[in-house]
Short mmCIF file of C-alpha atoms in Angstrom, two decimals:
data_model
loop_
_atom_site.label_atom_id
_atom_site.label_comp_id
_atom_site.label_asym_id
_atom_site.label_seq_id
_atom_site.Cartn_x
_atom_site.Cartn_y
_atom_site.Cartn_z
CA UNK A 299 25.55 -1.18 -4.99
CA UNK A 300 22.21 -1.14 -6.77
CA UNK A 301 22.44 -1.09 -10.54
CA UNK A 302 21.96 2.23 -12.24
CA UNK A 303 18.60 2.98 -13.81
CA UNK A 304 18.54 2.02 -17.45
CA UNK A 305 21.50 -0.39 -17.24
CA UNK A 306 21.63 -3.33 -19.61
CA UNK A 307 20.90 -5.79 -16.85
CA UNK A 308 17.85 -3.93 -15.62
CA UNK A 309 16.03 -4.49 -18.90
CA UNK A 310 14.13 -1.19 -19.01
CA UNK A 311 14.66 2.41 -20.06
CA UNK A 312 12.97 5.62 -18.97
CA UNK A 313 9.77 6.47 -20.82
CA UNK A 314 10.80 8.62 -23.75
CA UNK A 315 10.07 12.33 -23.90
CA UNK A 316 8.03 11.88 -27.08
CA UNK A 317 5.46 9.85 -25.15
CA UNK A 318 6.14 6.56 -26.94
CA UNK A 319 5.17 3.44 -25.02
CA UNK A 320 6.21 -0.19 -25.43
CA UNK A 321 4.21 -2.26 -27.86
CA UNK A 322 3.88 -5.31 -25.63
CA UNK A 323 2.21 -5.48 -22.24
CA UNK A 324 5.27 -7.16 -20.74
CA UNK A 325 7.54 -4.32 -21.82
CA UNK A 326 5.06 -1.74 -20.55
CA UNK A 327 4.93 -3.39 -17.13
CA UNK A 328 8.73 -3.62 -17.06
CA UNK A 329 8.93 0.13 -17.52
CA UNK A 330 6.27 1.05 -14.99
CA UNK A 331 7.63 -1.34 -12.37
CA UNK A 332 11.24 -0.33 -12.95
CA UNK A 333 10.48 3.37 -12.68
CA UNK A 334 8.48 2.90 -9.47
CA UNK A 335 11.24 0.89 -7.81
CA UNK A 336 13.78 3.66 -8.37
CA UNK A 337 12.01 5.62 -5.64
CA UNK A 338 13.30 3.22 -2.99
CA UNK A 339 16.87 3.47 -4.25
CA UNK A 340 17.00 7.26 -4.40
CA UNK A 341 14.68 8.29 -1.54
CA UNK A 342 16.16 6.02 1.10
CA UNK A 343 18.88 6.30 3.71
CA UNK A 344 21.23 3.38 3.13
CA UNK A 345 22.65 3.69 6.64
CA UNK A 346 19.37 2.90 8.41
CA UNK A 347 17.00 1.76 5.65
CA UNK A 348 14.45 4.52 6.21
CA UNK A 349 12.41 5.60 3.18
CA UNK A 350 11.22 9.15 2.67
CA UNK A 351 7.44 9.55 2.81
CA UNK A 352 7.37 11.76 -0.30
CA UNK A 353 9.72 13.64 -2.57
CA UNK A 354 10.81 17.09 -1.51
CA UNK A 355 13.38 18.49 0.88
CA UNK A 356 12.96 17.87 4.57
CA UNK A 357 10.28 15.18 4.45
CA UNK A 358 10.57 12.42 7.08
CA UNK A 359 10.36 8.68 6.62
CA UNK A 360 7.11 6.75 6.54
CA UNK A 361 7.22 3.35 8.24
CA UNK A 362 4.65 2.00 5.77
CA UNK A 363 6.95 3.02 2.92
CA UNK A 364 9.78 1.16 4.65
CA UNK A 365 7.64 -1.99 4.82
CA UNK A 366 6.82 -1.70 1.12
CA UNK A 367 10.49 -1.23 0.30
CA UNK A 368 11.44 -4.37 2.23
CA UNK A 369 8.94 -6.37 0.17
CA UNK A 370 10.07 -4.66 -3.05
CA UNK A 371 13.76 -5.58 -2.70
CA UNK A 372 13.15 -9.28 -3.48
CA UNK A 373 11.13 -8.22 -6.53
CA UNK A 374 14.00 -6.01 -7.67
CA UNK A 375 16.46 -8.88 -7.31
CA UNK A 376 14.28 -11.22 -9.37
CA UNK A 377 13.76 -8.53 -12.05
CA UNK A 378 17.46 -7.66 -12.31
CA UNK A 379 17.08 -4.21 -10.82
CA UNK A 380 19.28 -4.89 -7.79
CA UNK A 381 21.93 -7.40 -6.82
CA UNK A 382 20.95 -9.88 -4.13
CA UNK A 383 23.86 -8.92 -1.87
CA UNK A 384 22.93 -5.22 -2.10
CA UNK A 385 19.28 -6.00 -1.36
CA UNK A 386 20.24 -8.14 1.62
CA UNK A 387 22.52 -5.39 2.91
CA UNK A 388 19.79 -2.74 2.71
CA UNK A 389 17.33 -5.08 4.36
CA UNK A 390 19.72 -5.91 7.16
CA UNK A 391 20.50 -2.23 7.76
CA UNK A 392 16.77 -1.58 8.09
CA UNK A 393 16.13 -4.39 10.53
CA UNK A 394 19.17 -3.54 12.62
CA UNK A 395 17.99 0.03 12.89
CA UNK A 396 14.52 -0.92 14.12
CA UNK A 397 15.90 -3.52 16.52
CA UNK A 398 18.34 -1.08 18.15
CA UNK A 399 16.17 2.05 17.94
CA UNK A 400 14.75 3.44 21.15
CA UNK A 401 11.53 1.80 22.40
CA UNK A 402 9.83 3.62 25.23
CA UNK A 403 7.19 6.14 26.29
CA UNK A 404 9.45 9.12 25.64
CA UNK A 405 7.96 11.47 23.02
CA UNK A 406 11.09 11.40 20.84
CA UNK A 407 11.51 7.61 20.76
CA UNK A 408 11.18 5.55 17.56
CA UNK A 409 8.55 3.20 18.94
CA UNK A 410 6.90 1.65 21.96
CA UNK A 411 5.64 -1.84 22.83
CA UNK A 412 6.97 -3.12 19.50
CA UNK A 413 4.98 -0.61 17.43
CA UNK A 414 6.42 2.42 15.67
CA UNK A 415 5.57 6.03 15.02
CA UNK A 416 4.00 6.79 11.67
CA UNK A 417 6.72 9.27 10.63
CA UNK A 418 10.38 9.23 11.64
CA UNK A 419 13.32 11.55 11.11
CA UNK A 420 15.29 10.27 8.13
CA UNK A 421 18.63 10.41 9.96
CA UNK A 422 18.00 9.89 13.66
CA UNK A 423 14.85 7.77 13.32
CA UNK A 424 13.15 9.75 16.11
CA UNK A 425 9.45 10.54 16.03
CA UNK A 426 8.48 13.72 14.20
CA UNK A 427 5.42 16.03 14.07
CA UNK A 428 3.94 14.65 17.31
CA UNK A 429 2.57 11.84 15.13
CA UNK A 430 0.85 8.74 16.45
CA UNK A 431 2.27 5.32 17.19
CA UNK A 432 0.44 3.71 14.25
CA UNK A 433 -0.91 0.18 14.54
CA UNK A 434 -1.68 -0.33 10.85
CA UNK A 435 1.51 1.28 9.55
CA UNK A 436 3.51 -0.84 11.99
CA UNK A 437 1.75 -3.88 10.51
CA UNK A 438 2.82 -2.94 6.98
CA UNK A 439 6.37 -2.51 8.28
CA UNK A 440 6.36 -5.95 9.91
CA UNK A 441 4.79 -7.52 6.81
CA UNK A 442 7.70 -6.22 4.78
CA UNK A 443 10.12 -7.72 7.28
CA UNK A 444 8.40 -11.10 7.10
CA UNK A 445 8.46 -11.05 3.30
CA UNK A 446 12.16 -10.26 3.40
CA UNK A 447 12.80 -13.04 5.91
CA UNK A 448 11.00 -15.51 3.64
CA UNK A 449 13.03 -14.46 0.62
CA UNK A 450 16.48 -14.23 2.18
CA UNK A 451 16.73 -17.87 3.16
CA UNK A 452 20.40 -18.35 2.41
CA UNK A 453 23.13 -19.49 4.78
CA UNK A 454 25.20 -16.29 4.66
CA UNK A 455 25.64 -14.32 7.86
CA UNK A 456 23.65 -11.40 6.45
CA UNK A 457 20.63 -13.45 5.37
CA UNK A 458 20.65 -15.46 8.58
CA UNK A 459 20.59 -12.25 10.60
CA UNK A 460 17.73 -10.89 8.49
CA UNK A 461 15.59 -13.88 9.43
CA UNK A 462 16.57 -13.70 13.10
CA UNK A 463 15.83 -9.99 13.45
CA UNK A 464 12.50 -10.23 11.64
CA UNK A 465 11.40 -12.88 14.13
CA UNK A 466 12.52 -10.81 17.11
CA UNK A 467 10.88 -7.61 15.88
CA UNK A 468 7.58 -9.35 15.25
CA UNK A 469 7.69 -11.06 18.64
CA UNK A 470 8.22 -7.71 20.38
CA UNK A 471 4.80 -6.35 19.32
CA UNK A 472 2.28 -6.22 22.15
CA UNK A 473 -1.02 -6.60 20.29
CA UNK A 474 -3.11 -6.95 23.45
CA UNK A 475 -1.84 -3.62 24.75
CA UNK A 476 -2.88 -1.95 21.47
CA UNK A 477 -6.50 -2.98 22.10
CA UNK A 478 -6.68 -0.68 25.14
CA UNK A 479 -9.15 -2.99 26.84
CA UNK A 480 -11.61 -2.98 23.93
CA UNK A 481 -12.78 -5.66 21.50
CA UNK A 482 -10.82 -4.31 18.54
CA UNK A 483 -7.49 -2.62 17.89
CA UNK A 484 -7.10 1.11 18.30
CA UNK A 485 -5.67 3.24 15.51
CA UNK A 486 -2.71 4.14 17.68
CA UNK A 487 -1.26 5.88 20.70
CA UNK A 488 0.48 9.13 21.62
CA UNK A 489 2.74 9.63 24.63
CA UNK A 490 1.10 12.98 25.38
CA UNK A 491 -2.54 11.84 25.35
CA UNK A 492 -2.63 8.03 25.33
CA UNK A 493 -4.65 5.90 22.93
CA UNK A 494 -6.45 7.50 20.00
CA UNK A 495 -10.23 7.40 20.31
CA UNK A 496 -10.66 5.71 16.92
CA UNK A 497 -10.79 1.94 16.50
CA UNK A 498 -10.58 -0.14 13.36
CA UNK A 499 -14.10 -0.74 12.16
CA UNK A 500 -15.79 -1.13 8.80
CA UNK A 501 -13.99 -2.75 5.88
CA UNK A 502 -10.66 -0.95 5.75
CA UNK A 503 -6.97 -1.44 5.11
CA UNK A 504 -6.47 -3.36 8.37
CA UNK A 505 -7.12 -6.90 7.04
CA UNK A 506 -3.41 -7.70 6.98
CA UNK A 507 -2.94 -6.16 10.42
CA UNK A 508 -5.76 -8.27 11.86
CA UNK A 509 -4.11 -11.46 10.62
CA UNK A 510 -0.66 -10.47 11.84
CA UNK A 511 -2.13 -9.76 15.25
CA UNK A 512 -3.97 -13.09 15.38
CA UNK A 513 -0.92 -15.07 14.24
CA UNK A 514 1.63 -13.28 16.42
CA UNK A 515 4.07 -15.44 18.43
CA UNK A 516 3.59 -13.32 21.57
CA UNK A 517 0.68 -11.23 22.88
CA UNK A 518 -1.64 -12.24 19.99
CA UNK A 519 -5.08 -10.78 19.47
CA UNK A 520 -7.98 -12.84 20.85
CA UNK A 521 -9.89 -14.60 18.07
CA UNK A 522 -13.04 -12.70 18.99
CA UNK A 523 -11.45 -9.44 17.88
CA UNK A 524 -11.68 -10.51 14.24
CA UNK A 525 -15.39 -11.23 14.46
CA UNK A 526 -15.87 -7.89 16.19
CA UNK A 527 -14.17 -6.19 13.24
CA UNK A 528 -16.11 -8.01 10.50
CA UNK A 529 -19.39 -7.34 12.30
CA UNK A 530 -19.02 -3.69 11.24
CA UNK A 531 -18.83 -4.45 7.48
CA UNK A 532 -21.28 -3.01 4.94
CA UNK A 533 -22.42 -4.84 1.80
CA UNK A 534 -23.56 -2.70 -1.12
CA UNK A 535 -24.43 -2.93 -4.81
CA UNK A 536 -23.35 -0.35 -7.38
CA UNK A 537 -23.72 -0.53 -11.16
CA UNK A 538 -24.68 -4.20 -10.95
CA UNK A 539 -21.69 -5.20 -8.78
CA UNK A 540 -22.40 -6.38 -5.21
CA UNK A 541 -19.39 -6.21 -2.91
CA UNK A 542 -18.04 -5.44 0.53
CA UNK A 543 -17.96 -1.68 0.42
CA UNK A 544 -15.18 0.77 0.99
CA UNK A 545 -14.88 3.88 -1.14
CA UNK A 546 -11.11 4.49 -1.57
CA UNK A 547 -9.51 2.02 -3.96
CA UNK A 548 -6.35 1.51 -1.87
CA UNK A 549 -8.33 -0.32 0.82
CA UNK A 550 -9.14 -3.06 -1.69
CA UNK A 551 -5.48 -3.33 -2.71
CA UNK A 552 -2.92 -2.65 0.00
CA UNK A 553 -3.45 -5.71 2.25
CA UNK A 554 -3.48 -7.92 -0.84
CA UNK A 555 -0.11 -6.62 -1.95
CA UNK A 556 1.06 -9.24 0.59
CA UNK A 557 -1.94 -11.55 1.02
CA UNK A 558 -2.98 -14.09 -1.61
CA UNK A 559 -6.73 -14.05 -1.07
CA UNK A 560 -7.64 -16.14 -4.11
CA UNK A 561 -9.94 -18.96 -3.10
CA UNK A 562 -9.68 -18.51 0.67
CA UNK A 563 -12.66 -17.26 2.67
CA UNK A 564 -13.46 -16.26 6.20
CA UNK A 565 -16.92 -16.63 7.70
CA UNK A 566 -18.11 -13.30 6.35
CA UNK A 567 -17.07 -14.06 2.78
CA UNK A 568 -18.37 -17.63 2.91
CA UNK A 569 -21.75 -16.11 3.69
CA UNK A 570 -21.47 -13.92 0.59
CA UNK A 571 -20.17 -16.63 -1.73
CA UNK A 572 -16.93 -14.96 -2.79
CA UNK A 573 -13.42 -14.18 -1.55
CA UNK A 574 -11.60 -10.91 -0.89
CA UNK A 575 -9.79 -11.14 -4.23
CA UNK A 576 -13.09 -11.23 -6.14
CA UNK A 577 -14.38 -8.47 -3.90
CA UNK A 578 -11.45 -6.28 -4.96
CA UNK A 579 -12.13 -7.11 -8.59
CA UNK A 580 -15.70 -5.89 -8.21
CA UNK A 581 -14.55 -2.71 -6.45
CA UNK A 582 -12.22 -2.08 -9.40
CA UNK A 583 -15.05 -2.53 -11.89
CA UNK A 584 -17.19 -0.14 -9.86
CA UNK A 585 -14.44 2.47 -10.16
CA UNK A 586 -14.43 2.24 -13.94
CA UNK A 587 -18.23 2.26 -14.15
CA UNK A 588 -18.35 5.37 -11.96
CA UNK A 589 -15.92 7.17 -14.26
CA UNK A 590 -17.83 6.16 -17.39
CA UNK A 591 -21.08 7.52 -15.94
CA UNK A 592 -19.32 10.63 -14.63
CA UNK A 593 -22.48 11.99 -13.05
CA UNK A 594 -20.57 14.88 -11.45
CA UNK A 595 -19.22 16.07 -14.80
CA UNK A 596 -15.48 16.04 -14.12
CA UNK A 597 -13.13 16.55 -17.05
CA UNK A 598 -11.44 13.47 -18.46
CA UNK A 599 -13.32 10.68 -16.68
CA UNK A 600 -14.01 7.72 -18.99
CA UNK A 601 -13.31 3.99 -19.40
CA UNK A 602 -9.53 4.55 -19.43
CA UNK A 603 -9.29 7.46 -16.99
CA UNK A 604 -10.26 6.38 -13.47
CA UNK A 605 -8.64 5.55 -10.13
CA UNK A 606 -9.98 7.37 -7.09
CA UNK A 607 -8.39 6.76 -3.74
CA UNK A 608 -6.66 8.37 -0.76
CA UNK A 609 -4.35 10.82 -2.50
CA UNK A 610 -3.08 14.35 -2.73
CA UNK A 611 -4.87 16.93 -4.85
CA UNK A 612 -4.83 20.54 -6.07
CA UNK A 613 -6.67 22.07 -3.10
CA UNK A 614 -7.71 23.25 -0.70
CA UNK A 615 -9.58 25.60 -3.01
CA UNK A 616 -13.05 26.56 -4.18
CA UNK A 617 -13.38 27.55 -7.82
CA UNK A 618 -16.12 28.23 -10.31
CA UNK A 619 -15.29 26.22 -13.42
CA UNK A 620 -17.59 26.14 -16.43
CA UNK A 621 -20.28 27.77 -14.35
CA UNK A 622 -20.06 25.10 -11.63
CA UNK A 623 -18.81 25.87 -8.12
CA UNK A 624 -16.39 23.10 -7.18
CA UNK A 625 -14.45 22.36 -4.01
CA UNK A 626 -10.99 20.87 -4.41
CA UNK A 627 -9.01 19.12 -1.67
CA UNK A 628 -5.39 18.44 -0.83
CA UNK A 629 -4.57 15.04 0.70
CA UNK A 630 -7.84 13.22 1.32
CA UNK A 631 -9.45 9.77 1.34
CA UNK A 632 -11.34 10.16 -1.94
CA UNK A 633 -13.83 7.39 -2.72
CA UNK A 634 -16.42 5.93 -5.08
CA UNK A 635 -19.34 6.36 -5.53
CA UNK A 636 -20.26 8.52 -2.51
CA UNK A 637 -17.13 10.65 -2.62
CA UNK A 638 -15.54 12.82 -1.68
CA UNK A 639 -14.43 13.33 -5.27
CA UNK A 640 -13.00 16.45 -6.89
CA UNK A 641 -11.84 15.03 -10.23
CA UNK A 642 -8.43 13.85 -8.98
CA UNK A 643 -7.14 10.62 -10.55
CA UNK A 644 -4.32 8.46 -9.11
CA UNK A 645 -2.52 6.36 -11.76
CA UNK A 646 -0.77 4.26 -9.13
CA UNK A 647 -4.13 3.10 -7.78
CA UNK A 648 -5.02 1.77 -11.22
CA UNK A 649 -1.74 -0.16 -11.50
CA UNK A 650 -2.29 -1.67 -8.04
CA UNK A 651 -5.55 -3.23 -9.30
CA UNK A 652 -3.71 -5.14 -12.04
CA UNK A 653 -4.10 -8.64 -10.54
CA UNK A 654 -7.84 -8.13 -10.05
CA UNK A 655 -8.93 -6.78 -13.44
CA UNK A 656 -6.08 -6.74 -15.98
CA UNK A 657 -8.51 -6.37 -18.89
CA UNK A 658 -9.40 -2.84 -17.80
CA UNK A 659 -6.19 -1.92 -15.99
CA UNK A 660 -3.70 -2.48 -18.81
CA UNK A 661 -5.55 -0.26 -21.36
CA UNK A 662 -5.78 2.45 -18.70
CA UNK A 663 -2.09 2.19 -17.80
CA UNK A 664 -1.21 2.32 -21.49
CA UNK A 665 -3.21 5.50 -21.87
CA UNK A 666 -1.52 7.04 -18.84
CA UNK A 667 1.89 6.05 -20.24
CA UNK A 668 1.14 7.85 -23.50
CA UNK A 669 0.36 11.02 -21.54
CA UNK A 670 3.65 12.89 -21.57
CA UNK A 671 2.90 14.84 -18.40
CA UNK A 672 2.73 11.64 -16.39
CA UNK A 673 5.59 9.70 -17.88
CA UNK A 674 8.80 11.70 -17.94
CA UNK A 675 9.94 11.54 -14.30
CA UNK A 676 12.43 8.85 -13.32
CA UNK A 677 9.91 7.50 -10.80
CA UNK A 678 7.23 7.13 -13.47
CA UNK A 679 3.68 8.30 -12.95
CA UNK A 680 3.17 11.26 -10.70
CA UNK A 681 0.92 10.57 -7.74
CA UNK A 682 -2.18 12.27 -9.14
CA UNK A 683 -3.56 14.58 -11.81
CA UNK A 684 -6.77 16.57 -12.14
CA UNK A 685 -7.95 17.70 -15.61
CA UNK A 686 -10.80 19.73 -14.08
CA UNK A 687 -8.51 21.98 -12.03
CA UNK A 688 -6.61 24.53 -14.17
CA UNK A 689 -2.85 24.07 -14.31
CA UNK A 690 -1.20 27.15 -12.74
CA UNK A 691 1.37 27.02 -15.55
CA UNK A 692 -1.30 27.12 -18.23
CA UNK A 693 -1.14 23.54 -19.47
CA UNK A 694 -4.43 22.59 -21.16
CA UNK A 695 -4.38 19.18 -19.47
CA UNK A 696 -5.01 20.52 -15.97
CA UNK A 697 -3.19 20.14 -12.65
CA UNK A 698 -0.51 17.48 -12.06
CA UNK A 699 1.00 16.61 -8.68
CA UNK A 700 4.64 17.57 -8.25
CA UNK A 701 5.21 14.79 -5.71
CA UNK A 702 5.87 11.08 -5.57
CA UNK A 703 4.97 9.04 -2.46
CA UNK A 704 6.56 5.88 -1.14
CA UNK A 705 3.20 4.34 -0.26
CA UNK A 706 2.15 4.81 -3.91
CA UNK A 707 5.32 3.45 -5.47
CA UNK A 708 5.39 0.28 -3.40
CA UNK A 709 2.01 -1.14 -4.48
CA UNK A 710 3.00 -0.56 -8.11
CA UNK A 711 6.09 -2.74 -7.68
CA UNK A 712 4.40 -5.45 -5.63
CA UNK A 713 1.13 -5.76 -7.54
CA UNK A 714 2.76 -5.87 -10.96
CA UNK A 715 4.91 -8.69 -9.62
CA UNK A 716 1.99 -10.53 -8.06
CA UNK A 717 0.19 -10.34 -11.40
CA UNK A 718 3.21 -11.63 -13.31
CA UNK A 719 4.78 -14.19 -10.98
CA UNK A 720 2.95 -14.16 -7.63
CA UNK A 721 6.30 -13.72 -5.88
CA UNK A 722 5.21 -11.70 -2.84
CA UNK A 723 2.07 -13.81 -2.39
CA UNK A 724 4.21 -16.95 -2.50
CA UNK A 725 6.63 -15.59 0.10
CA UNK A 726 3.82 -14.76 2.50
CA UNK A 727 1.97 -18.04 1.92
CA UNK A 728 5.08 -19.74 3.25
CA UNK A 729 4.92 -17.85 6.55
CA UNK A 730 3.65 -19.95 9.43
CA UNK A 731 2.53 -16.74 11.14
CA UNK A 732 0.33 -15.73 8.21
CA UNK A 733 -1.19 -19.20 8.02
CA UNK A 734 -1.82 -19.16 11.79
CA UNK A 735 -3.49 -15.77 11.52
CA UNK A 736 -5.70 -16.91 8.65
CA UNK A 737 -6.81 -20.01 10.53
CA UNK A 738 -7.50 -18.03 13.71
CA UNK A 739 -9.69 -15.70 11.63
CA UNK A 740 -11.63 -18.68 10.28
CA UNK A 741 -10.25 -18.76 6.74
CA UNK A 742 -10.57 -22.02 4.83
CA UNK A 743 -10.35 -23.22 1.26
CA UNK A 744 -8.01 -22.61 -1.66
CA UNK A 745 -4.30 -22.80 -1.10
CA UNK A 746 -4.75 -22.77 2.68
CA UNK A 747 -6.70 -26.04 2.65
CA UNK A 748 -4.20 -27.61 0.27
CA UNK A 749 -1.37 -26.79 2.64
CA UNK A 750 -3.33 -28.22 5.56
CA UNK A 751 -3.92 -31.44 3.59
CA UNK A 752 -0.23 -31.63 2.73
CA UNK A 753 0.77 -31.13 6.38
CA UNK A 754 -1.53 -33.92 7.52
#
C-alpha cells in the first residue's frame, strides 16, 4: 500500500491552516510536490490504474493524467512517498488494463490502432462523451509507460512484465494511419465521423508526440513530417525576449516534463541559436513581464502573481467590474500576451516552469503557499484563482477554483523532480526510442552527442 500522507517516511506535512510556509526552498518544494502527488493515490482506480480527470463525483479518467501518474510513481518512490513494490503494482495494473482493453472501431471501445480515447470510464475503461481518439494524449500516456519501463528495471516478475508490456503497447501504435494521408499528424479520430479536420501545426504541445512517432518501432512517422510541423512555427519578440511563440504556458512545459532539451537542437533551433529549454525560459520570463505591466488592469497581477495557461476559470460570464465590462471564461487556452486573458492565474503552471527560471518561480510559489485560500487542500494549490472576479461567498480575494486536475498535478511532481534531481529526464534519455526520435528529427549536440560519441 502507498504510505499515508504526512507519515514520518514521507518527509512532509500538509500546509498549515495558519498559512505558514517552510523556511527553506527544499522544504517548500517537498510540501508542494508531496501534496500534488496525493492526487494520484486518491483519485485513481487501483484495479485498472485509471486516473480521474478532475475532482468531483462522476468524472471519467483522462489518459494524459494516467501517463503523468506513471511517470510520477518513480518520483514518489525516490522521495519516500510510495513503496517500490506498490508503485510497480499500480504500474503493472495500468499496463495490463491497456493491453487487454478493447481495441477496435466500435464507439464504446477503449482505443483503436494503438491509440486511446481522451476520456475513459473509470471502472470499465470504455470511451465516454463521444470523445476523440486523441493522438497527443495517447503520446503522453505512452511516454509515461516508457518512463516506468526505464525505472522498473529489476528482475522481479512484476518489473519484467512492466517492461514487456510497455514495449508491446508502444509497438501497437499505428502512427502512419494517424496521418490520414497528410504530411502531419491529425489531432485524432472518431468512429462516427472519421479523422478530425485539425492537424498539429504551429509550436504546440506535440513536440514529445512527434519524437515518439519518429522513433516508434513499428509504423513510424516519415522524417519529413517533422519538418512539415516546424515549418509552421512563429518567432516573436516580447518585452525584449525573442522566442518561439505559443501563448499558453503549458505548451512550453508539458513535453519537457519528459524531454531533457538542454543543449540539444533541431534544425529550427540551430537556426535561432538556442534550444527548446532556453526557449521555455524566455516564455516564462515573458509571462512575468506581462503580469508586471498588467496593461489590461487585472487585480493582483505583479512580479509574484502570474501564470497564464490552458485552465478553468470563473465563467462563462460578463460582468462590469470597477466600471470596466469584462468577459470571463470557463475552461480555455488562455495565453500571453495576445490572450485570451480574464485575470485567471494557474499556480501549477508556475511550478511547472521551475527548471527554466527558478529565480522567479520560487518567490512566486512561496507567495502562493502563504495564501491560505490556495494551500489548505490535501492536493495543494487549487487549479486556478481570479482576484478580479468576485468570490460568490464574499471573500475579498476573489474567485478560487473548487477543482483539482490530474494534468495539473502531474507536471508539478515531474518538474520539481527534474529541477532537483533530473530523474524523469534521465529515465527518458536512456530510452533508445527517444534517442532514435531525436536523431530522426535532426537533433544534435548536448547529451545526445555525448551518447553518440560513447556508443562509437
